[in-house]
JSON list of C-alpha atoms in Angstrom, two decimals:
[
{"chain": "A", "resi": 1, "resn": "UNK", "atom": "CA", "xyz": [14.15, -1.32, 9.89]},
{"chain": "A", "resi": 2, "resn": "UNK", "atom": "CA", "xyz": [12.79, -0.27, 6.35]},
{"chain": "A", "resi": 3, "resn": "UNK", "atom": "CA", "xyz": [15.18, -0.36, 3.39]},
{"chain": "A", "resi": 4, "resn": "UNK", "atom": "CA", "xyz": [15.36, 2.44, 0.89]},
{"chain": "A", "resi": 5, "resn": "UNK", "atom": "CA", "xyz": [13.67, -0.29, -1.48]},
{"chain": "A", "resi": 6, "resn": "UNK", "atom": "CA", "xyz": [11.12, -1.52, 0.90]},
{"chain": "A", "resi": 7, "resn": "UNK", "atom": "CA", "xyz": [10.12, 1.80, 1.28]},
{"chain": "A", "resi": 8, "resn": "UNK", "atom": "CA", "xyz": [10.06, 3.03, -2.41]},
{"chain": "A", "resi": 9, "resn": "UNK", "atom": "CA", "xyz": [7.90, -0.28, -2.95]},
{"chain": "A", "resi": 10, "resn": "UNK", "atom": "CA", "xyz": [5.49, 0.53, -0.32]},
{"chain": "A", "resi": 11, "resn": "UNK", "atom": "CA", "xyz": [5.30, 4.21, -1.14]},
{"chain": "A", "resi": 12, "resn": "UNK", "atom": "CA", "xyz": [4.32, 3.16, -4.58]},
{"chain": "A", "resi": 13, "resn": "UNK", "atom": "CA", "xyz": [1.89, 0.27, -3.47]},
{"chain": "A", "resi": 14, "resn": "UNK", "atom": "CA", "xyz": [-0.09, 3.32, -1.76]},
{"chain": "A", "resi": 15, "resn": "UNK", "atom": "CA", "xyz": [0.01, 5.67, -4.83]},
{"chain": "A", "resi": 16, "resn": "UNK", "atom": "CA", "xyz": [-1.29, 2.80, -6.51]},
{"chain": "A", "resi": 17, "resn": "UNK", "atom": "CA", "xyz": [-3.94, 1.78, -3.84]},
{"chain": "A", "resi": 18, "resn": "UNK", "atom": "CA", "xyz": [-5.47, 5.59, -3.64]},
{"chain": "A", "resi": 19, "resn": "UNK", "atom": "CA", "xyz": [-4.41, 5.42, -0.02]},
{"chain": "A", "resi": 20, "resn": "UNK", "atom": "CA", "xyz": [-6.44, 8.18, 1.91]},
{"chain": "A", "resi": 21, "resn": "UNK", "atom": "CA", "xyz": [-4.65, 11.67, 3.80]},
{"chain": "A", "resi": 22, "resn": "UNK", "atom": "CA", "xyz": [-4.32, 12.00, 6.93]},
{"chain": "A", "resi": 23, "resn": "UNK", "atom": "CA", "xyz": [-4.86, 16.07, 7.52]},
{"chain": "A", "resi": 24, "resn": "UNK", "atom": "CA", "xyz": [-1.96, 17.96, 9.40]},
{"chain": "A", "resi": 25, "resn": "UNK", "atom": "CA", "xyz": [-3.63, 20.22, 11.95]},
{"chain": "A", "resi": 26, "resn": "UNK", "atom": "CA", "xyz": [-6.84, 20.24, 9.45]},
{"chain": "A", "resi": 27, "resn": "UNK", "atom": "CA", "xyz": [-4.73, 20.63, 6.69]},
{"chain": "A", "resi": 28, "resn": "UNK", "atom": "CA", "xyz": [-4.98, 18.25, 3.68]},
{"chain": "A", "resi": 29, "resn": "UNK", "atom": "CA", "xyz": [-2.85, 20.35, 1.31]},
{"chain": "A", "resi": 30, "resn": "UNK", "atom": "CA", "xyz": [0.01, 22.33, 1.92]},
{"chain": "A", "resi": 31, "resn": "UNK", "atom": "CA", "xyz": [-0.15, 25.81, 1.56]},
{"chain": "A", "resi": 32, "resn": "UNK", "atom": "CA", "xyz": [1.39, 27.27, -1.77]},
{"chain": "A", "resi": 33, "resn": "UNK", "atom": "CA", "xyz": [-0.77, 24.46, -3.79]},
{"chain": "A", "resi": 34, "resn": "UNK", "atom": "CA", "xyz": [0.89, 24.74, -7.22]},
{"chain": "A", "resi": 35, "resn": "UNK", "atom": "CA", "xyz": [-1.22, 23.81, -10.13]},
{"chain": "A", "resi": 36, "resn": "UNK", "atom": "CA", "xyz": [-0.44, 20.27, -11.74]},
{"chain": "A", "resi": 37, "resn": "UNK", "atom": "CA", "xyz": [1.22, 19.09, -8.18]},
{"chain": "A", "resi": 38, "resn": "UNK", "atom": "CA", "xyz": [-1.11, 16.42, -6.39]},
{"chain": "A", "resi": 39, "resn": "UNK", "atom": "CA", "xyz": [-0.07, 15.68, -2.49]},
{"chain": "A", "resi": 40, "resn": "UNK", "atom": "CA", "xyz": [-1.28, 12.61, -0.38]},
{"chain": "A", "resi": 41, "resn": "UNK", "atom": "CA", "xyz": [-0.12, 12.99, 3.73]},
{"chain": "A", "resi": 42, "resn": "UNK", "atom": "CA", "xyz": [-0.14, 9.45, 4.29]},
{"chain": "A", "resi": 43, "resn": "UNK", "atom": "CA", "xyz": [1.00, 9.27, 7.70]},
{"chain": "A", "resi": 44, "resn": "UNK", "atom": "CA", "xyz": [1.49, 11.79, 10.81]},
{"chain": "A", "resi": 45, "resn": "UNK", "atom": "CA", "xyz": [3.15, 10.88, 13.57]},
{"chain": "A", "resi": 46, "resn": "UNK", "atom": "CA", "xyz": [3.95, 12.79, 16.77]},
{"chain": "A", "resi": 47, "resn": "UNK", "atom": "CA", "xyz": [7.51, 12.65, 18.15]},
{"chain": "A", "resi": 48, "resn": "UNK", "atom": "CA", "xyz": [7.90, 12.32, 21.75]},
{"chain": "A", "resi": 49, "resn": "UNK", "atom": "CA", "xyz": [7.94, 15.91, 23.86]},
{"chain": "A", "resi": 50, "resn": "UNK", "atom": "CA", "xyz": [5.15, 16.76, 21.77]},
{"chain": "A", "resi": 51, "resn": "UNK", "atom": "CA", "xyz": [7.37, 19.73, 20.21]},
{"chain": "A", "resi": 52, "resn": "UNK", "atom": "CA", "xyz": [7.72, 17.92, 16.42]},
{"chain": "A", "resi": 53, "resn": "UNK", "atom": "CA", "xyz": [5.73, 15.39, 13.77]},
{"chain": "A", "resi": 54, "resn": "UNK", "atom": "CA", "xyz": [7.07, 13.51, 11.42]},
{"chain": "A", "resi": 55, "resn": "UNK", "atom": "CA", "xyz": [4.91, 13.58, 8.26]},
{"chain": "A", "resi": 56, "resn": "UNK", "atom": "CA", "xyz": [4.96, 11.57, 4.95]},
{"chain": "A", "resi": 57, "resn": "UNK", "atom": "CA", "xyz": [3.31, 12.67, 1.85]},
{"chain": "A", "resi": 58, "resn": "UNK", "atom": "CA", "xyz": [3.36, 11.65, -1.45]},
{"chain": "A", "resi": 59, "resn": "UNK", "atom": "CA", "xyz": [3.32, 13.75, -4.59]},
{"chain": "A", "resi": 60, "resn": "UNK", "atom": "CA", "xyz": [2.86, 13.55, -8.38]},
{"chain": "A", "resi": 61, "resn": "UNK", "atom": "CA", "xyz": [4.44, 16.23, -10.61]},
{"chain": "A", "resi": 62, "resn": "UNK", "atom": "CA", "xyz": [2.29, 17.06, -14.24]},
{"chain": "A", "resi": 63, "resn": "UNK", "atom": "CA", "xyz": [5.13, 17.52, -17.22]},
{"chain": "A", "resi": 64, "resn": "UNK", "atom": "CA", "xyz": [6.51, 20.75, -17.06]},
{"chain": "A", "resi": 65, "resn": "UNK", "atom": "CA", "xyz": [4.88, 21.84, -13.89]},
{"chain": "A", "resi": 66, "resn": "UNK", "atom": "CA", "xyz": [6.84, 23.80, -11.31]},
{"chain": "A", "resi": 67, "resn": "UNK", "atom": "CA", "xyz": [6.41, 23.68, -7.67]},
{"chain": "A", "resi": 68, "resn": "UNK", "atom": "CA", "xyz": [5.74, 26.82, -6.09]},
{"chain": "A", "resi": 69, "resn": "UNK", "atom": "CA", "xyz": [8.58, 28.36, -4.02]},
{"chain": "A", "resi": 70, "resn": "UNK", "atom": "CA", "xyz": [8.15, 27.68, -0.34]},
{"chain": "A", "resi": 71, "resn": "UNK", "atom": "CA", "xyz": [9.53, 26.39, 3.12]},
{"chain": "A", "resi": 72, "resn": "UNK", "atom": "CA", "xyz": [8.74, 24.48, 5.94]},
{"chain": "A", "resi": 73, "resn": "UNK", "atom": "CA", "xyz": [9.11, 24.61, 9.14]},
{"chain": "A", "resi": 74, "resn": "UNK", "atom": "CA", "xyz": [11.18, 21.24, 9.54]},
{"chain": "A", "resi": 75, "resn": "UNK", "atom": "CA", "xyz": [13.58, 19.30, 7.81]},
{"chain": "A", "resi": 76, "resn": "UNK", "atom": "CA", "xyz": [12.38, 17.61, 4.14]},
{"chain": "A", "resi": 77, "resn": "UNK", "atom": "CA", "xyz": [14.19, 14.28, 3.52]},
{"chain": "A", "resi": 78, "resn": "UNK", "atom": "CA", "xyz": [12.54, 13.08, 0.08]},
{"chain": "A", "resi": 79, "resn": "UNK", "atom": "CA", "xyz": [13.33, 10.49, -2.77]},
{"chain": "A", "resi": 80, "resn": "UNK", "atom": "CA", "xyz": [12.28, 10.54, -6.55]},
{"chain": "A", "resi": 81, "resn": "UNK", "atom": "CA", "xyz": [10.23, 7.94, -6.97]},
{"chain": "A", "resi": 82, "resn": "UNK", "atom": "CA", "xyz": [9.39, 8.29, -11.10]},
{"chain": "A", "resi": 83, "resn": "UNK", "atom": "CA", "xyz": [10.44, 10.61, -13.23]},
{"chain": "A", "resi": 84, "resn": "UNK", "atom": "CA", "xyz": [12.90, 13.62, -13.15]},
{"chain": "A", "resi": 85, "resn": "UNK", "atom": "CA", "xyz": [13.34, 17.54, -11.80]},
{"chain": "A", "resi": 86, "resn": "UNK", "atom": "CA", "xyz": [15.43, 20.16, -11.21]},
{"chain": "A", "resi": 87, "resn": "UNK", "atom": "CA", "xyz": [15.60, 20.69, -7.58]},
{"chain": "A", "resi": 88, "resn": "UNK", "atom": "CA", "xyz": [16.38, 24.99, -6.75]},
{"chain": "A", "resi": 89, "resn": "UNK", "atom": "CA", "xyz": [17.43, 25.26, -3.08]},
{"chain": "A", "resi": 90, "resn": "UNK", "atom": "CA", "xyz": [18.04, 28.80, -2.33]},
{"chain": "A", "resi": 91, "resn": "UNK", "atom": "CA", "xyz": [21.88, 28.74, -1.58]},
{"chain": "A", "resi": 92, "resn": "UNK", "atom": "CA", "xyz": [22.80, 25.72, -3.56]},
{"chain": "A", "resi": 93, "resn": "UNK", "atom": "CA", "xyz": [23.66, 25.08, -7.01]},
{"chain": "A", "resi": 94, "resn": "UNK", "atom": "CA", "xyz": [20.56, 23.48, -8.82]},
{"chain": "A", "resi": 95, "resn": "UNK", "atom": "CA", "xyz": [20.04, 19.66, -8.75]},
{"chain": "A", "resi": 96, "resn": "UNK", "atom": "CA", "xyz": [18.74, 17.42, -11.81]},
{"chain": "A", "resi": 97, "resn": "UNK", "atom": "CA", "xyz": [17.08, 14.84, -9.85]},
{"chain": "A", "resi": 98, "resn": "UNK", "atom": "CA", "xyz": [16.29, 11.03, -11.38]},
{"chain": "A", "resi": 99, "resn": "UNK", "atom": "CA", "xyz": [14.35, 8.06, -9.82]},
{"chain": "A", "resi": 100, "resn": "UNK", "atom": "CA", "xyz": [16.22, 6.98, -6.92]},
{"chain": "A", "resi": 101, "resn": "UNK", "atom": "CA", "xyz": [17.74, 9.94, -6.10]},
{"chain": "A", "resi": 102, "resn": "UNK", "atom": "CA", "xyz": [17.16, 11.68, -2.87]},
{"chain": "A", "resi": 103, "resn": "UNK", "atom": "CA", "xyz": [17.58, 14.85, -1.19]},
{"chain": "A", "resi": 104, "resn": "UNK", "atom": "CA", "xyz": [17.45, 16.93, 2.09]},
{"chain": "A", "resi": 105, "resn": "UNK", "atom": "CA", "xyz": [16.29, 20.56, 2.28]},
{"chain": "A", "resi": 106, "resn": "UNK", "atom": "CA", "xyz": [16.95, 22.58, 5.54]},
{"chain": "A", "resi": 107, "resn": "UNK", "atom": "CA", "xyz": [14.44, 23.61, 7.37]},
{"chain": "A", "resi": 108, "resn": "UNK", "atom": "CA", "xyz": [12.92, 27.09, 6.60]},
{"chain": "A", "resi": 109, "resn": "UNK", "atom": "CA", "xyz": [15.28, 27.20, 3.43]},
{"chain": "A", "resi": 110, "resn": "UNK", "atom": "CA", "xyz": [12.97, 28.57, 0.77]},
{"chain": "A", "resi": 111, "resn": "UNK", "atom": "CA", "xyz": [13.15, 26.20, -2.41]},
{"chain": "A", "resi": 112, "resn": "UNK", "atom": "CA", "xyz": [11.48, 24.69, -5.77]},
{"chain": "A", "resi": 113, "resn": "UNK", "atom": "CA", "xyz": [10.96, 21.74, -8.13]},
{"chain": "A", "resi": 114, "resn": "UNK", "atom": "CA", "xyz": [11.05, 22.45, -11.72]},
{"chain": "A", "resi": 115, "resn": "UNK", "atom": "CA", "xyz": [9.63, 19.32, -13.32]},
{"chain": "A", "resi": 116, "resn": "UNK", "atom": "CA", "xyz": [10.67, 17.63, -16.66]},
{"chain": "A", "resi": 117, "resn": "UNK", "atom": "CA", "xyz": [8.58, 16.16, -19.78]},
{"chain": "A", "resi": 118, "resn": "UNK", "atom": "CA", "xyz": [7.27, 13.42, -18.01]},
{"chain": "A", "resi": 119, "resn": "UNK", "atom": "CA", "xyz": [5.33, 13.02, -14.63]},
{"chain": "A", "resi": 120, "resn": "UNK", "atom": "CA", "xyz": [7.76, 12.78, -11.89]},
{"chain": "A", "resi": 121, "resn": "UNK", "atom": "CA", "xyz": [6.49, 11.34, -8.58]},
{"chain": "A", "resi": 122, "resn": "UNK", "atom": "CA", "xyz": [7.96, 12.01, -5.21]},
{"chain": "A", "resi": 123, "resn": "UNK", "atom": "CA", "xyz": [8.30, 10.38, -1.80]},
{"chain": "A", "resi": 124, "resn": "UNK", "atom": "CA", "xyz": [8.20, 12.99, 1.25]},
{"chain": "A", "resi": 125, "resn": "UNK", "atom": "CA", "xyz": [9.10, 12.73, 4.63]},
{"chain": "A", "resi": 126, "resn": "UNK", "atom": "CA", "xyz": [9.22, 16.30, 7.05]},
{"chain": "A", "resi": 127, "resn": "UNK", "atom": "CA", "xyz": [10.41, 16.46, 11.04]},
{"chain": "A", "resi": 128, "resn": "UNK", "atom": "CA", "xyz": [8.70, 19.90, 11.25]},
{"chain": "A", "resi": 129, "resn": "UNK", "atom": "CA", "xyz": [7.51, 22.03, 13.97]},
{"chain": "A", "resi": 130, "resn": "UNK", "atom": "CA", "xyz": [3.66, 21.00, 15.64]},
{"chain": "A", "resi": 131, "resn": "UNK", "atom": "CA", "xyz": [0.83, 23.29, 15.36]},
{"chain": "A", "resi": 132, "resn": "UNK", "atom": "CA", "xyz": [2.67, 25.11, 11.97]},
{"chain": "A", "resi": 133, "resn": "UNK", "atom": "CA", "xyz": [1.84, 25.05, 8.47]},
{"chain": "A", "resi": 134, "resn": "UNK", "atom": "CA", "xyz": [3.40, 22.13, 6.66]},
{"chain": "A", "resi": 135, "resn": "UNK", "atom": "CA", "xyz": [4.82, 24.53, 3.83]},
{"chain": "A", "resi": 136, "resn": "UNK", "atom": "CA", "xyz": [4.50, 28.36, 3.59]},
{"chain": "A", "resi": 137, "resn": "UNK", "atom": "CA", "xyz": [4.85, 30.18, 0.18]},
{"chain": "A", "resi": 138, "resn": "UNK", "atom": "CA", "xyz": [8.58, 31.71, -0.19]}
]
């Protein structure tokens, strides 16, 4: 099984390396691309029944950039690799987010990353639907 550190460590080894996306149903980006936010899919796998993928993306933040409102159609389970954000999940009260922290957004919960003075980068992981759009603006 992978530890939370094994996987932070290899989730940074492939920032590092410039590993190469995998597209989503031909999709390389999500939709709702929000200037000064950079996302790798690294890996998609198909769960068994053929009804859900699991996906994993990476993502780099720019200072001061905000991630677009938006949903999926899945569950996100992420971690903060670098950096630090204000997490806004509709619902919720608003999360300052540091390196090592993680967090789980709902599927189809529309929500946003407001992102610091430094560059914050994030490890992703979605269960989301197959055949869908990995994120939908909100």
């Amino acid at each position: 099984m992978l530890s939370r550190r094994s996987f932070v460590n290899c989730a940074l080894c492939m920032l590092s390396s410039g590993f190469t996306a995998v597209a989503v149903e031909g999709q390389a980006q999500p939709a709702g691309q929000t200037s000064g936010v950079t996302r790798t899919i690294l890996s998609t796998e198909e769960l068994p029944g053929g009804h859900y993928v699991v996906v994993q993306v990476a993502a780099e933040i720019a200072p001061g950039a905000t991630v677009a409102r938006h949903t999926h159609p899945g569950i996100e389970s992420s971690v903060i690799l670098a950096g630090e954000a204000e997490l806004l999940v509709d619902g919720q009260p608003n999360r300052t987010l540091r390196a090592g922290d993680s967090f789980q957004v709902p599927a189809v919960t529309p929500h946003s990353l407001r992102n610091g003075s430094g560059s914050t980068r994030v490890a992703g992981t979605y269960t989301v639907e197959k055949g869908k759009p990995l994120a939908s603006p909100a």
